[in-house]
Each structure stands twice: as C-alpha cells, then as structure tokens.
Short mmCIF file of C-alpha atoms in Angstrom, two decimals:
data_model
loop_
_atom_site.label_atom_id
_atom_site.label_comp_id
_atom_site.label_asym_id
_atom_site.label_seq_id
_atom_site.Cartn_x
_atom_site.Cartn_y
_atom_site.Cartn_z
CA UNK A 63 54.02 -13.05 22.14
CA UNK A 64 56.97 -13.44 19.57
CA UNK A 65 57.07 -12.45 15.89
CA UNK A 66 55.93 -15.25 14.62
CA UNK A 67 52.70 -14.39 16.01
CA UNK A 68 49.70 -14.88 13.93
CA UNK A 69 46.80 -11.96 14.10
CA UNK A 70 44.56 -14.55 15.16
CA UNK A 71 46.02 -14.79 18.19
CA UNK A 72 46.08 -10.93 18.73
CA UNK A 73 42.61 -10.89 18.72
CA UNK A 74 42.20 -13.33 21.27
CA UNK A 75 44.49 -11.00 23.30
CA UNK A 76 42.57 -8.24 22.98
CA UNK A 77 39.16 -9.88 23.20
CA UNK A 78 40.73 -11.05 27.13
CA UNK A 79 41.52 -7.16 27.44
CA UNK A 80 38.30 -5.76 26.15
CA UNK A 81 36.22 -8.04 28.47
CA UNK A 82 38.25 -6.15 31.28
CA UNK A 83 37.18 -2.72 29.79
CA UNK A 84 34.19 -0.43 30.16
CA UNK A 85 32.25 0.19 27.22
CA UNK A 86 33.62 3.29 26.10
CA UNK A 87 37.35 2.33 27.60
CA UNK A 88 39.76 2.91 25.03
CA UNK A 89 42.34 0.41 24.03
CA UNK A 90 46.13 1.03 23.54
CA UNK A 91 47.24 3.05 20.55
CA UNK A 92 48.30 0.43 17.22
CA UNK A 93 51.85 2.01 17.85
CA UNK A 94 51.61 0.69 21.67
CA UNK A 95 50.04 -2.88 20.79
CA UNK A 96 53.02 -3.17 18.09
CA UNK A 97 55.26 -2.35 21.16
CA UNK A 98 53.66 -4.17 23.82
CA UNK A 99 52.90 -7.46 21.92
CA UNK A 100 56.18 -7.30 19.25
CA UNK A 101 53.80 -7.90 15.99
CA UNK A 102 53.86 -5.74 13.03
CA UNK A 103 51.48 -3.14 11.83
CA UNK A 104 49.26 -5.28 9.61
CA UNK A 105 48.89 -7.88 12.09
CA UNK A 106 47.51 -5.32 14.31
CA UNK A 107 45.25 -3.94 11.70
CA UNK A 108 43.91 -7.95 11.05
CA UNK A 109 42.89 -8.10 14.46
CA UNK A 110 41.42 -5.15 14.85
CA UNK A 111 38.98 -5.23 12.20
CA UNK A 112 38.29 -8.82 13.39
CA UNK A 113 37.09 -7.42 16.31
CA UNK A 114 35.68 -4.47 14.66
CA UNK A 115 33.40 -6.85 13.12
CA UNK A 116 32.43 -8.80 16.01
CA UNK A 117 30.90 -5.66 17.32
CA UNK A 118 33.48 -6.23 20.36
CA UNK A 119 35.09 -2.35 19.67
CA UNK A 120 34.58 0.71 17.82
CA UNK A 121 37.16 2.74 15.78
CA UNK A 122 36.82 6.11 15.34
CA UNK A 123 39.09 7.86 12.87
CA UNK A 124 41.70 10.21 14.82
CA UNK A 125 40.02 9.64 18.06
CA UNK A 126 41.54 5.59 18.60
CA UNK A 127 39.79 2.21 18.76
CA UNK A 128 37.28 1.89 22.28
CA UNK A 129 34.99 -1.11 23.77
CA UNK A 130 31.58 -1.06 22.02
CA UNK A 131 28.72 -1.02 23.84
CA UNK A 132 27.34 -4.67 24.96
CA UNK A 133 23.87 -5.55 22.94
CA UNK A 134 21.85 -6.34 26.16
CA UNK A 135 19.02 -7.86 23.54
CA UNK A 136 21.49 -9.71 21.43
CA UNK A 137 22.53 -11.63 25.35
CA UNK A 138 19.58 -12.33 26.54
CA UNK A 139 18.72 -13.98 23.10
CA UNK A 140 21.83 -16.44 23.24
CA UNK A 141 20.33 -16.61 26.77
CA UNK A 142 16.82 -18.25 25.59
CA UNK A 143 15.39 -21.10 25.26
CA UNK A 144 14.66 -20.75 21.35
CA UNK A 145 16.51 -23.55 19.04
CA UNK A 146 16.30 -22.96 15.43
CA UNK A 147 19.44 -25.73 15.23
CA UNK A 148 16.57 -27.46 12.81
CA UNK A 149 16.33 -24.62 10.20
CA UNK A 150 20.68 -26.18 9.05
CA UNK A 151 18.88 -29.31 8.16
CA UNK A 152 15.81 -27.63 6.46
CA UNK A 153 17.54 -25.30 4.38
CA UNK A 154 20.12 -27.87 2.93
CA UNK A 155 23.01 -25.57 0.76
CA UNK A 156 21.12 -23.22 -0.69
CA UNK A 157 22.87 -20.72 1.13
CA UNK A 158 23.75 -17.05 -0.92
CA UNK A 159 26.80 -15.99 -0.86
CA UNK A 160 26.58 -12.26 -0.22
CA UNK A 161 30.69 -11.91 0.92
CA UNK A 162 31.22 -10.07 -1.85
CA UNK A 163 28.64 -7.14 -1.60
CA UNK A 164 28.86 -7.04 2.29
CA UNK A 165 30.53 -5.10 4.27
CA UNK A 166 32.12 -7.19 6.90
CA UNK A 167 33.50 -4.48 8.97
CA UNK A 168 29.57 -3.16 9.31
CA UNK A 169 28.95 1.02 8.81
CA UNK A 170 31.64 2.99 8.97
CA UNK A 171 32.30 5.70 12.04
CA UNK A 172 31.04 9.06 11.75
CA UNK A 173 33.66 11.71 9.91
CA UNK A 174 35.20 8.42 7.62
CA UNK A 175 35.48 9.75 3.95
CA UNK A 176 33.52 7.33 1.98
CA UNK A 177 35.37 6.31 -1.14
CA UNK A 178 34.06 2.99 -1.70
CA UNK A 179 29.83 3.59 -3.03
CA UNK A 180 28.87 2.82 -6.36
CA UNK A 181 26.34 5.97 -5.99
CA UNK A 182 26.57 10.02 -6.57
CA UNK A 183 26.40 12.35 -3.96
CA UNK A 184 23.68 13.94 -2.50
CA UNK A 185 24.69 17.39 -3.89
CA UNK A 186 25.17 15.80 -7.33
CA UNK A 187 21.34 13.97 -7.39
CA UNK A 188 18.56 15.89 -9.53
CA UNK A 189 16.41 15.59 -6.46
CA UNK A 190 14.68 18.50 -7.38
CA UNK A 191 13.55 17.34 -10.18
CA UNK A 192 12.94 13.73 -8.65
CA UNK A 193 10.72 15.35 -5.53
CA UNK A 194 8.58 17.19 -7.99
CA UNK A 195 7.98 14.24 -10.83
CA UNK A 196 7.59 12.03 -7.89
CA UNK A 197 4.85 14.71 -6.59
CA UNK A 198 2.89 15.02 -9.82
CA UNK A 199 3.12 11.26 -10.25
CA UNK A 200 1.38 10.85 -6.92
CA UNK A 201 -1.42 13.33 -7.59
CA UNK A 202 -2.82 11.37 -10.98
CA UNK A 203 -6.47 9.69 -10.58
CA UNK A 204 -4.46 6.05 -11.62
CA UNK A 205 -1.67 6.46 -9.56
CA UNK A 206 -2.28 3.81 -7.42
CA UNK A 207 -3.75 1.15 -10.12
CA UNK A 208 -1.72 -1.64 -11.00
CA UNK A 209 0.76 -1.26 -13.75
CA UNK A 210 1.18 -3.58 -17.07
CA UNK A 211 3.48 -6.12 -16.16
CA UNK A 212 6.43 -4.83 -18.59
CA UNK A 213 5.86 -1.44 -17.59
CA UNK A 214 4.26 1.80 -18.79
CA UNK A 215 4.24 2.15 -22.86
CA UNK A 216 5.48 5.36 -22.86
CA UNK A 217 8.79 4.37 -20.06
CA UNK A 218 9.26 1.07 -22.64
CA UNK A 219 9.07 3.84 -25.27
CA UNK A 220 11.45 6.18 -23.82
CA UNK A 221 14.32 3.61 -23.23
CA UNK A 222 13.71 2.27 -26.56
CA UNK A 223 14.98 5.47 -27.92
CA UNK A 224 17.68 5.81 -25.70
CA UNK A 225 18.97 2.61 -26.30
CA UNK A 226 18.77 3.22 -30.19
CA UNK A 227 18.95 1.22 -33.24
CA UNK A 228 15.42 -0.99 -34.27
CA UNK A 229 14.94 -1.50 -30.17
CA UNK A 230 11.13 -1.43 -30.44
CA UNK A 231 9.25 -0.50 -27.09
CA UNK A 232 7.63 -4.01 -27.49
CA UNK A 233 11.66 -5.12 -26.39
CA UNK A 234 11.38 -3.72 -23.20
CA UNK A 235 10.97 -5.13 -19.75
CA UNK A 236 10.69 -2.25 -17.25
CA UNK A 237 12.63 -3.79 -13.46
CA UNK A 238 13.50 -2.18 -10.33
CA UNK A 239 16.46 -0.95 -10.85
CA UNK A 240 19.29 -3.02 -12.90
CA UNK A 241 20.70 -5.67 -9.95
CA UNK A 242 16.69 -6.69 -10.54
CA UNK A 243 17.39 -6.90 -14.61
CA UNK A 244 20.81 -9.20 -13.74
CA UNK A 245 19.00 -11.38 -11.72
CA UNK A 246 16.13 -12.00 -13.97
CA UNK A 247 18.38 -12.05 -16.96
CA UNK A 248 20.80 -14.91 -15.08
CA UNK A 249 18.12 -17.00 -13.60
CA UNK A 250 16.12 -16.85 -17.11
CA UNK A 251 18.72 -17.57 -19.92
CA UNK A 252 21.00 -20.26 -17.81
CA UNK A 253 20.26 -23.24 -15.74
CA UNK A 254 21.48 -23.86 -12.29
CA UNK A 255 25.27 -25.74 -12.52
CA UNK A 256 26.22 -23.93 -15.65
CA UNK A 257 28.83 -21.98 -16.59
CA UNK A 258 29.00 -18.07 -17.19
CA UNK A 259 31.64 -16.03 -18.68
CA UNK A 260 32.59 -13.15 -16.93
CA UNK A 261 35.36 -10.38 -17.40
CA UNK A 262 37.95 -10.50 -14.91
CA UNK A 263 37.87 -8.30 -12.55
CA UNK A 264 33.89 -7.70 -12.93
CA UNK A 265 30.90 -6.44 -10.97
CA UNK A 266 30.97 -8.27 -7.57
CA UNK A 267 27.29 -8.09 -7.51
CA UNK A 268 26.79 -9.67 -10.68
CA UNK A 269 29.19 -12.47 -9.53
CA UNK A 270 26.65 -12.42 -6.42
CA UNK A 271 23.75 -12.81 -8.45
CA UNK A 272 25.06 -15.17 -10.97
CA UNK A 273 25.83 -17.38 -8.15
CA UNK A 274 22.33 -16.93 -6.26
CA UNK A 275 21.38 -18.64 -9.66
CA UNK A 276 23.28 -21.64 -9.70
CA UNK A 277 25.39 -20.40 -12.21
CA UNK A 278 29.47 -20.72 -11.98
CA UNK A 279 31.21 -17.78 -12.87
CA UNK A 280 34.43 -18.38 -15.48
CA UNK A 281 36.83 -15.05 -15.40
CA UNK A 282 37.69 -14.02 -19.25
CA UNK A 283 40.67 -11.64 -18.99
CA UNK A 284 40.55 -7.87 -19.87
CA UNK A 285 43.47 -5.28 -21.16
CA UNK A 286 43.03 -1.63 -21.78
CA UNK A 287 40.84 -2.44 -24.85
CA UNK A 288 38.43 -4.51 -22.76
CA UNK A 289 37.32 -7.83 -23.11
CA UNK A 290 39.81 -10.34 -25.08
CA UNK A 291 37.76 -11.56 -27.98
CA UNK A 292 40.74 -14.65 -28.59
CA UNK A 293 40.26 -15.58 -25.12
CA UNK A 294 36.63 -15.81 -25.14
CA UNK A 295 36.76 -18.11 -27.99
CA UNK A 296 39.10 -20.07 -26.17
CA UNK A 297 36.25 -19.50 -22.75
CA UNK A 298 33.67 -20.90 -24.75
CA UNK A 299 35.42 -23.45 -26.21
CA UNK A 300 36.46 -24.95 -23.12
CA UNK A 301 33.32 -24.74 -20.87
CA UNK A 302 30.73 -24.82 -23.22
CA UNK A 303 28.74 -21.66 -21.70
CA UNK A 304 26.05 -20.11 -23.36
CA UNK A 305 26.54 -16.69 -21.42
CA UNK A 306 28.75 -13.60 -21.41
CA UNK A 307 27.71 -11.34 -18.57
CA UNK A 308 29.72 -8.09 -19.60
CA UNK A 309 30.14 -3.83 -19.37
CA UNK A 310 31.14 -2.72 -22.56
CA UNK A 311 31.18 1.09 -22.00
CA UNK A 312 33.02 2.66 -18.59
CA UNK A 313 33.51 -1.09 -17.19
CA UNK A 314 33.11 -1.49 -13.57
CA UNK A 315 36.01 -1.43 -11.39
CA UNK A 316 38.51 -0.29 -14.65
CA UNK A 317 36.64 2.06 -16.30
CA UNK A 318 38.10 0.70 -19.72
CA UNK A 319 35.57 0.87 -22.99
CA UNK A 320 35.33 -2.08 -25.53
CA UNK A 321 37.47 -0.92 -28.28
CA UNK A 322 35.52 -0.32 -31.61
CA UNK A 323 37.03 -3.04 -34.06
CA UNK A 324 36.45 -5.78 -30.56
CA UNK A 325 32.76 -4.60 -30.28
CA UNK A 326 31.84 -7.14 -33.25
CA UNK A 327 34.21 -9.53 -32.90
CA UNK A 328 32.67 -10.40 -28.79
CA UNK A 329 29.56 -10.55 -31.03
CA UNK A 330 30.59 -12.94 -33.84
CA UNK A 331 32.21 -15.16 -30.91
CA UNK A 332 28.88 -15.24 -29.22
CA UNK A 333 27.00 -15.95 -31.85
CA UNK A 334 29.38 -18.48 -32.85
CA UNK A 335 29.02 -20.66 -29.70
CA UNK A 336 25.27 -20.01 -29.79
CA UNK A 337 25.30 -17.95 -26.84
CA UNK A 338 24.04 -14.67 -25.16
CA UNK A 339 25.56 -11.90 -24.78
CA UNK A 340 24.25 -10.28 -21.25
CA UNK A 341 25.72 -6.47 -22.20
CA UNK A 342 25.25 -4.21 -18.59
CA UNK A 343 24.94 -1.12 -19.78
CA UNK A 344 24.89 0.92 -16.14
CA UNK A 345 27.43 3.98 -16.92
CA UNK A 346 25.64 5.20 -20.26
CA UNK A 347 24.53 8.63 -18.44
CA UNK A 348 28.27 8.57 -16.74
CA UNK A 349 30.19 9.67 -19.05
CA UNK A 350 32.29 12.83 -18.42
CA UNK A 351 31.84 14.76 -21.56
CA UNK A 352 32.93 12.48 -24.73
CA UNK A 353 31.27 10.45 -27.03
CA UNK A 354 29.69 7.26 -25.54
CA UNK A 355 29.60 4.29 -27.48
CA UNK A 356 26.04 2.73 -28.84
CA UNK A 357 25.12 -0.13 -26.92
CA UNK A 358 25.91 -3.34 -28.43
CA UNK A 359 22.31 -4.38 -28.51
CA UNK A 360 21.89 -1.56 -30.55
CA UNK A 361 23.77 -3.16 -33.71
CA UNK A 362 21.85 -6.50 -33.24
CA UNK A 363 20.04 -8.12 -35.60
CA UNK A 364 19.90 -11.63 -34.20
CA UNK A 365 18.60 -11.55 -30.71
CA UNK A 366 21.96 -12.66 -29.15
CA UNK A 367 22.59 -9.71 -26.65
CA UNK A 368 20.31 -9.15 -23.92
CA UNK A 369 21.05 -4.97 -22.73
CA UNK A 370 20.54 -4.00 -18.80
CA UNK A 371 19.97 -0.35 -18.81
CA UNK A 372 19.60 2.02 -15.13
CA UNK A 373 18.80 5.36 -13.99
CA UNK A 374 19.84 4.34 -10.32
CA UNK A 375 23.30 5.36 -10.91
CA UNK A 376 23.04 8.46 -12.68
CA UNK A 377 20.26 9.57 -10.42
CA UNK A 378 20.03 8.25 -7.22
CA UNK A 379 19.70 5.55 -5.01
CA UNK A 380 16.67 4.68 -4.60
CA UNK A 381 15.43 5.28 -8.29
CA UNK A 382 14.56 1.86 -8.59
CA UNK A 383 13.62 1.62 -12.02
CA UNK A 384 15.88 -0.25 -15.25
CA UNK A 385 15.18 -1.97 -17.76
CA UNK A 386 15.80 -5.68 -19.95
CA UNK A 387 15.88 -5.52 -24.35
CA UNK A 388 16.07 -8.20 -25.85
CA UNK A 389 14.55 -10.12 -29.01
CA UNK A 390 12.89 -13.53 -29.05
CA UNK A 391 11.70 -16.24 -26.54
CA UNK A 392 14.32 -15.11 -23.88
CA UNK A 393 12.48 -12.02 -23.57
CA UNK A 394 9.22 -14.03 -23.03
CA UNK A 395 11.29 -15.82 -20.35
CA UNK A 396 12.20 -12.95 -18.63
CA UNK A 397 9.21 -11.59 -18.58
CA UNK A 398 7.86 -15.20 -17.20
CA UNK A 399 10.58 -14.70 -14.24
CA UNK A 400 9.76 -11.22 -13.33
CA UNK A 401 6.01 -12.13 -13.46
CA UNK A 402 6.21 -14.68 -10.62
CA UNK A 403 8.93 -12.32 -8.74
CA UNK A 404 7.02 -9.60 -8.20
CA UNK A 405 3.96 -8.91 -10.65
CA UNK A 406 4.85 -5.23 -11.51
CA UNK A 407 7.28 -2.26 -10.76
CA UNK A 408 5.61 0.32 -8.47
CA UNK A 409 3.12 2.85 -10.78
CA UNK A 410 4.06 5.87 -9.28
CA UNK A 411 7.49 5.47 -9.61
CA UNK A 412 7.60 4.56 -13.06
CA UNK A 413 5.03 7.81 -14.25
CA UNK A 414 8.01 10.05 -11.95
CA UNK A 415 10.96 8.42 -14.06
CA UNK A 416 8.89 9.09 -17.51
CA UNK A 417 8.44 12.48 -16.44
CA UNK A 418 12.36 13.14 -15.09
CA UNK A 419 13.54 11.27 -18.63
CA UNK A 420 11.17 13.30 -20.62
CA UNK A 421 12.51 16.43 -19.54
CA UNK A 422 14.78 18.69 -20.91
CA UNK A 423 16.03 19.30 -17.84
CA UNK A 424 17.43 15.18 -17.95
CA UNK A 425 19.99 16.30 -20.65
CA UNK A 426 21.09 19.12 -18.60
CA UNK A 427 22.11 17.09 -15.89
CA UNK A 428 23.72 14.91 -17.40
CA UNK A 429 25.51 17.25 -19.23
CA UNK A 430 26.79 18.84 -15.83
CA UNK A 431 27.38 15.55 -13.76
CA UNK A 432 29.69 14.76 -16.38
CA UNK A 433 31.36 17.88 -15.97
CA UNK A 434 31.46 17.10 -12.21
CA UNK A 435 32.81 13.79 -12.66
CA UNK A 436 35.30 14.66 -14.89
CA UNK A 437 36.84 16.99 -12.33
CA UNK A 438 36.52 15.10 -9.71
CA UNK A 439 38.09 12.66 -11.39
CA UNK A 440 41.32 14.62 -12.42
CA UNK A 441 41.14 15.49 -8.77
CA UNK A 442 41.59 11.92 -7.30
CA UNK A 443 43.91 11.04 -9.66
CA UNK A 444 46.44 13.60 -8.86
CA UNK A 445 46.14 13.01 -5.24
CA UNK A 446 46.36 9.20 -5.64
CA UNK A 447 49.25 9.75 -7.68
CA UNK A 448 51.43 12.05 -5.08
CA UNK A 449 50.29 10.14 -1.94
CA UNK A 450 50.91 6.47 -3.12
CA UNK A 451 54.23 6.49 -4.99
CA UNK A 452 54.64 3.33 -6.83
CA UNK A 453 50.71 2.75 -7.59
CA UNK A 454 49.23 2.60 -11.26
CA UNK A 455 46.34 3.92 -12.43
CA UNK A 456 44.21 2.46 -15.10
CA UNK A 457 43.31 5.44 -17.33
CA UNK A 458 42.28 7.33 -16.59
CA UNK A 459 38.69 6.55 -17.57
CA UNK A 460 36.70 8.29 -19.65
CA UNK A 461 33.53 7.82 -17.79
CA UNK A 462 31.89 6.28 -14.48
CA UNK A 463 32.78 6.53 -11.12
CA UNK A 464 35.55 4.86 -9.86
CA UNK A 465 39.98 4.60 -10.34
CA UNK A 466 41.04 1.58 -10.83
CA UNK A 467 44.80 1.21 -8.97
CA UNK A 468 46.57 -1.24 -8.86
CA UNK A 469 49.10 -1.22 -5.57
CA UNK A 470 52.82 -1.47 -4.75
CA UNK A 471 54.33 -5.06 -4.61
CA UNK A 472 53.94 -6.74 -1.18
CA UNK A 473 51.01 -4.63 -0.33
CA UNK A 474 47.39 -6.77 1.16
CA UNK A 475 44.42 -5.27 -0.42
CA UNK A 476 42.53 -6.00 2.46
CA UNK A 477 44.86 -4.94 5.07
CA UNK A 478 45.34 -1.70 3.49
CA UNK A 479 41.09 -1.15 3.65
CA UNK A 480 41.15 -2.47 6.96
CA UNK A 481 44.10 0.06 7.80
CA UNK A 482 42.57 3.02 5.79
CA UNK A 483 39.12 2.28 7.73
CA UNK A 484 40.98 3.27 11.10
CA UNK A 485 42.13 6.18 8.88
CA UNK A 486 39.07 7.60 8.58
CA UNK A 487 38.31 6.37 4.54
CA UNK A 488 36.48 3.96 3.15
CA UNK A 489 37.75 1.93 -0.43
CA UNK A 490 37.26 -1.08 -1.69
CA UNK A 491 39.77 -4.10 -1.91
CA UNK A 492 40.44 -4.95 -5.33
CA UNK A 493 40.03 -8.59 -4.47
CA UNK A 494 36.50 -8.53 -4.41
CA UNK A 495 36.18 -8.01 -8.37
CA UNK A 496 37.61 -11.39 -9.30
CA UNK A 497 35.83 -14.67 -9.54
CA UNK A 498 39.06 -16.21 -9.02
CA UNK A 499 42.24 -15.68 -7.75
CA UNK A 500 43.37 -12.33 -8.57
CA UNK A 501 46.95 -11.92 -10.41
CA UNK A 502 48.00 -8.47 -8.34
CA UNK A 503 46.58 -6.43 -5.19
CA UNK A 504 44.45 -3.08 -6.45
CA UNK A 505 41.97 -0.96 -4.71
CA UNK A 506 38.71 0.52 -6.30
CA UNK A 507 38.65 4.49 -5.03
CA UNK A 508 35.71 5.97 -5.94
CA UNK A 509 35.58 10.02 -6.50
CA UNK A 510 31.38 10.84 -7.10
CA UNK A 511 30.22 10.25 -3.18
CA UNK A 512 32.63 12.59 -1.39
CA UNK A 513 31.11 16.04 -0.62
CA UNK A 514 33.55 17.98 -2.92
CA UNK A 515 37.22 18.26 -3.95
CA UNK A 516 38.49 18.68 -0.44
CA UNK A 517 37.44 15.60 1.12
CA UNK A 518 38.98 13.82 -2.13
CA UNK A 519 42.25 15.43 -1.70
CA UNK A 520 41.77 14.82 2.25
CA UNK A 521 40.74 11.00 1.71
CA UNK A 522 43.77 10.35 -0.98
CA UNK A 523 46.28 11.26 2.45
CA UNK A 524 44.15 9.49 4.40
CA UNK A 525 45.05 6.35 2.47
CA UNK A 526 48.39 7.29 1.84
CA UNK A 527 48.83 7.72 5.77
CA UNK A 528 47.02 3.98 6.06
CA UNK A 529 49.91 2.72 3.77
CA UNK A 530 52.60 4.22 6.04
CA UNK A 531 51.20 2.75 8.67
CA UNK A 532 51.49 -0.87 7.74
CA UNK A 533 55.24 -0.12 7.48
CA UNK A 534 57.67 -2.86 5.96
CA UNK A 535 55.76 -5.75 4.31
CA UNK A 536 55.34 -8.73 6.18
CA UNK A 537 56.66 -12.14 4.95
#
C-alpha cells in the first residue's frame, strides 16, 4: 500500500485481518499500521472508526483497538428467509435524516471522558428534590386522570411568570420537553418545501426537526453579538421565509447572547417580512451568575415570536416537560398539532415539575449550578487553551454548557473526534452545527457532564494527545 492510499482501502485491509482474528484478538498498535501499511495518522484514524462503526472492532481508550464480538442473532437474521425489500417502495422518501443527532461511532467504551452531552451531571441534578416531588405527585387521588390538553393551570401559570412581560397562562402550551415544542412549533407555523432561517452554526437537532418537517433550513450568519439583523433582511428578502428558528440568550454551540440594541431590530425585520420569530429559549436557568436577558417574547406585543422554554437542561434528562407561548391562531395550531400527537403530557410528571418550580429550593439551585458552571467553565478553558496551542475560543460565554473552539488550520473536525474517541474523550465535530458548508473546522467541548474538575483537566490532554497523534496534516 503506497501513500497515496485512501482510508477506504485501509479498512478493507483490516476488515481481511479482523476476519482472521478471535473476538477479543487485538489488532496492531495505530503507530504499527502507520508503519506496516505507509499511511498517515488520520487515515488510520478514518478507518478505524469505520470499522468501529460497523461493529467489526472495539476501541478501548489506553488498552488498543480488539475484534468485537460476532452478533450470532444479527447472522442468522441476514441468514433468513424474511424480505422486507418491499417496505423501499412503500415508504417512498420520507426518510428522516437523523445524521446529525446520531452518533455514528455507537456508545462510547467504558473510562472515555464524555465531553460531547448537552445534559448536567448526575452530581449536579436536583434529584433530590425531583425523587421527592415525583413521590408526592404519585400519591394524589388524580394522579393518574388525564390531564387538560395544554397542561395543568397552575404549570401554564408558573412559566407564564417566568417568562415575564403580559405572557398570560392562557399562552401556554405545556410539551414534553422542548425538542417536542420545536417540532410542534416547525410542523405548525410552516408548510412542507419551505424555507426556514436559521443561525449558522445552530442546534443540530433543530436542523433535524426542521427537516423531519419538510422545511429547508437557510444558515443566517452570527458574530460575537449574535444574529446579523442586515443579513436577515437580506435572508428574508431572498427566500421569502416566514420563519426564524433562533437562541437569543447562551446560543447553542457559541454561547454568544443577542446584543441589546439587535434584540429589536431581529424583531422589526420579522415583523417586517410578516414572519415568526421561533425564539428557543433552553439556557434561561444556565446562566453562571449574571444577568440573563428577558426573553424576546417577553417584549411582544404583536404575536410574532413564538418562545420554547425547558427544564430538561437545567434539571435532568428525563424531565420531560417545556413549554410553547405564543399569541393568536398559531397557538391554536399548535395546540391542534400536539392534540393529534399525543393528547396530553403525562399528569404525574407535570404536578412533580409544579412542585420542583414552586419551590424555593428551585432558586437555590440554580443559583449554585451556575456557580458550578461557571467554574467549570474557567476550568476547560484554561486547559483547552495550554493543550491546543493555536485554537480560539469563543468567549468565553457567559452561560450554558458548552466552548465553542474553533481549531488550527489544516485540522479535520471529524478526524480529530474520531482520534480523540481512541483517546478516551468524547466531543463533538463542529461540522455538525451548520446547515451548510461550514467556513472553518471547530469542536463543541462541553464542561457540565464530566464528574468534576479533574476529568476536565484530564479530557482537555486527552484531546490535545488526539491532536498529536494525527501528526502533520494531510494534503
């Protein structure tokens, strides 16, 4: 095999040599394949994660890459007589596209650092708190009746206050959980083939949803500000959308906040083009100690934004419970949509998030994961910053849970999570934020699902030793 080797053909290599092996056989070290097959060190990292993925091996970090296991029921199902070659014909292209919020590489190996969630960490969850409403909740004579189909009074209630401004409870849609609130919000306000402004980079699971809805994502460029109001004008002008899907406050991957004197303008170009303003308000209990913003929704007064609120991410995971505001028939849409979805959100777990919002205990821990994430923040910063010379930070944010860096010239995204993966830590390749092309390689390193400080520090080398080991750039 000569240089000019691709890493396709690598992995057809090593599937010949794994076939050979023993589950549980270990393969030749990356610095031995480079050797043995003259290829560089991302090629080798391409084709091992393409094998990775194929369930063919296993990495484990420190330890070396070994043959997996073979799935005896997975064989003897390629072995049967079943032929579902019919369902390609049945199904047309109505296919989802779930690439983006995927993992292609499957769970990572026990001991990787994970530095890619979009959740807290155990240790950072009120689950006290949670356990106990959830308990009481349980225990109540209705418990188990069927629940109004915007949600409890007194939850609408609650998040009308939070939200602020004239929000009325009679504005609120209770959902489970806020990727429920995006995709009733995009399947209710736009029809299938139309366009939808998004900020580039953006949510990749809004871009996922968006497209489950027949919409077509259009990427509206951010700087440190946020959102360009000049170049939405010139978005709307050009496509004639009648969305803006967008995160104001702590903005998910750069943590940037919508500066003050752009907060009307986005609103004046909406409202100019007759369109909605879908404002995803996730991060509003994420901030780490300053002022948050009011929601844009908030300031109003003609029905063009339409607020997605959460307490999944300041709370935990499976918290299922959000919320839609809006004004006017596109809340009696939405309310349509979610009707036919699903009826209702579960009683009990509404009656425990009422109770965990309307204690005082709420405020104090938000008051203290703030505090958390603030450190922890500092924390990954520093050690992004001494073990990847030549990276840039964007920030550092103010709130949420992520750094947004942007990476050396020549470096692959991809290759570098693949690489880091055999490292032992999981991030997330900046490519997956864009609905296009994007204009330079980042990474998305979260610092709230790590145990403590430690493993941050310890994941930061981790990637910087992933970077080493891709050596000089390939052409």
């Amino acid at each position: 095999m000569n240089n000019g080797s691709t890493s396709g053909e690598l992995a057809d290599s090593l599937r010949t040599l794994v076939s050979r092996l023993a589950p549980g056989d270990r393969l030749p070290s990356s610095r031995e394949l480079i050797k043995e097959y003259r290829v560089g060190p991302a090629t080798v990292a391409r084709a091992i994660a393409a094998l990775a993925a194929e369930g063919a091996v296993v990495t484990r970090p420190g330890s070396g890459t070994f043959a997996a296991q073979r799935n005896r029921l997975r064989d003897e199902a390629c072995d049967s007589d079943t032929d579902t070659d019919w369902q390609t014909v049945a199904l047309t292209d109505r296919a989802v596209d779930t690439h983006l919020i995927a993992d292609p590489l499957g769970p990572p190996p026990a001991g990787t650092i994970t530095m890619d969630g979009g959740y807290i960490h155990r240790s950072l969850q009120p689950t006290r708190a949670l356990s106990a409403a959830l308990a009481r909740a349980a225990r109540r004579p209705d418990a188990w009746d069927r629940a109004p189909a915007g949600g409890l009074m007194a939850l609408r209630t609650v998040f009308a206050r939070i939200v602020g401004g004239s929000v009325a409870p009679e504005d609120v849609l209770v959902t489970a959980g806020g990727q429920s609130a995006l995709s009733i919000a995009f399947r209710a306000i736009a029809g299938p083939g139309s366009p939808v402004l998004v900020e580039s980079p953006t949510y990749p699971r809004a871009l996922a949803a968006a497209r489950a809805a027949g919409l077509r994502p259009v990427p509206v460029p951010l700087d440190a500000d946020g959102l360009r109001p000049d170049m939405l004008a010139d978005a709307f002008a050009m496509t004639g959308a009648r969305l803006l899907y967008c995160q104001p406050t702590f903005q998910n991957p750069t943590g940037t906040v919508l500066a003050p004197e752009r907060r009307r303008q986005i609103l004046d170009v909406a409202r100019a083009s007759g369109a909605f303003v879908l404002e995803d308000d996730f991060a509003r209990h994420l901030g780490h100690g300053g002022a948050v913003p009011r929601p844009l929704v908030a300031d109003d007064r003609d029905g063009t934004v339409v607020h997605v609120t959460s307490l999944t991410k300041p709370a935990a995971p499976s918290l299922r419970i959000g919320a839609l505001v809006a004004r006017g028939p596109v809340m009696e849409r939405m309310r349509a949509v979610r009707l036919v979805d699903d009826f209702f959100v579960t009683r009990p777990l509404q009656e425990a998030a009422l109770e965990v919002l309307s204690s005082p205990s709420w405020d104090r821990h938000v008051r203290s994961l703030g505090t958390a994430l603030r450190e922890r923040c500092a924390v990954l910063a520093a050690a992004v910053a001494h073990e990847i010379p030549g990276a840039t930070l964007a920030g550092p944010p103010t709130g949420g849970l992520h750094l947004w860096v942007r990476l050396p010239s020549g470096v692959d995204d991809t290759v570098l999570t693949s690489a880091a993966r055999q490292r032992g830590v999981t991030v997330s390749a900046g490519s997956r934020y864009f609905a296009t092309e994007p204009p330079a390689a980042h990474l998305r390193i979260g610092f709230a699902a790590t145990t403590d400080h430690t493993e941050l520090t310890e994941g930061a080398r981790r990637l910087g030793a992933a970077l080493t080991d891709l050596g000089p750039r390939e052409a």
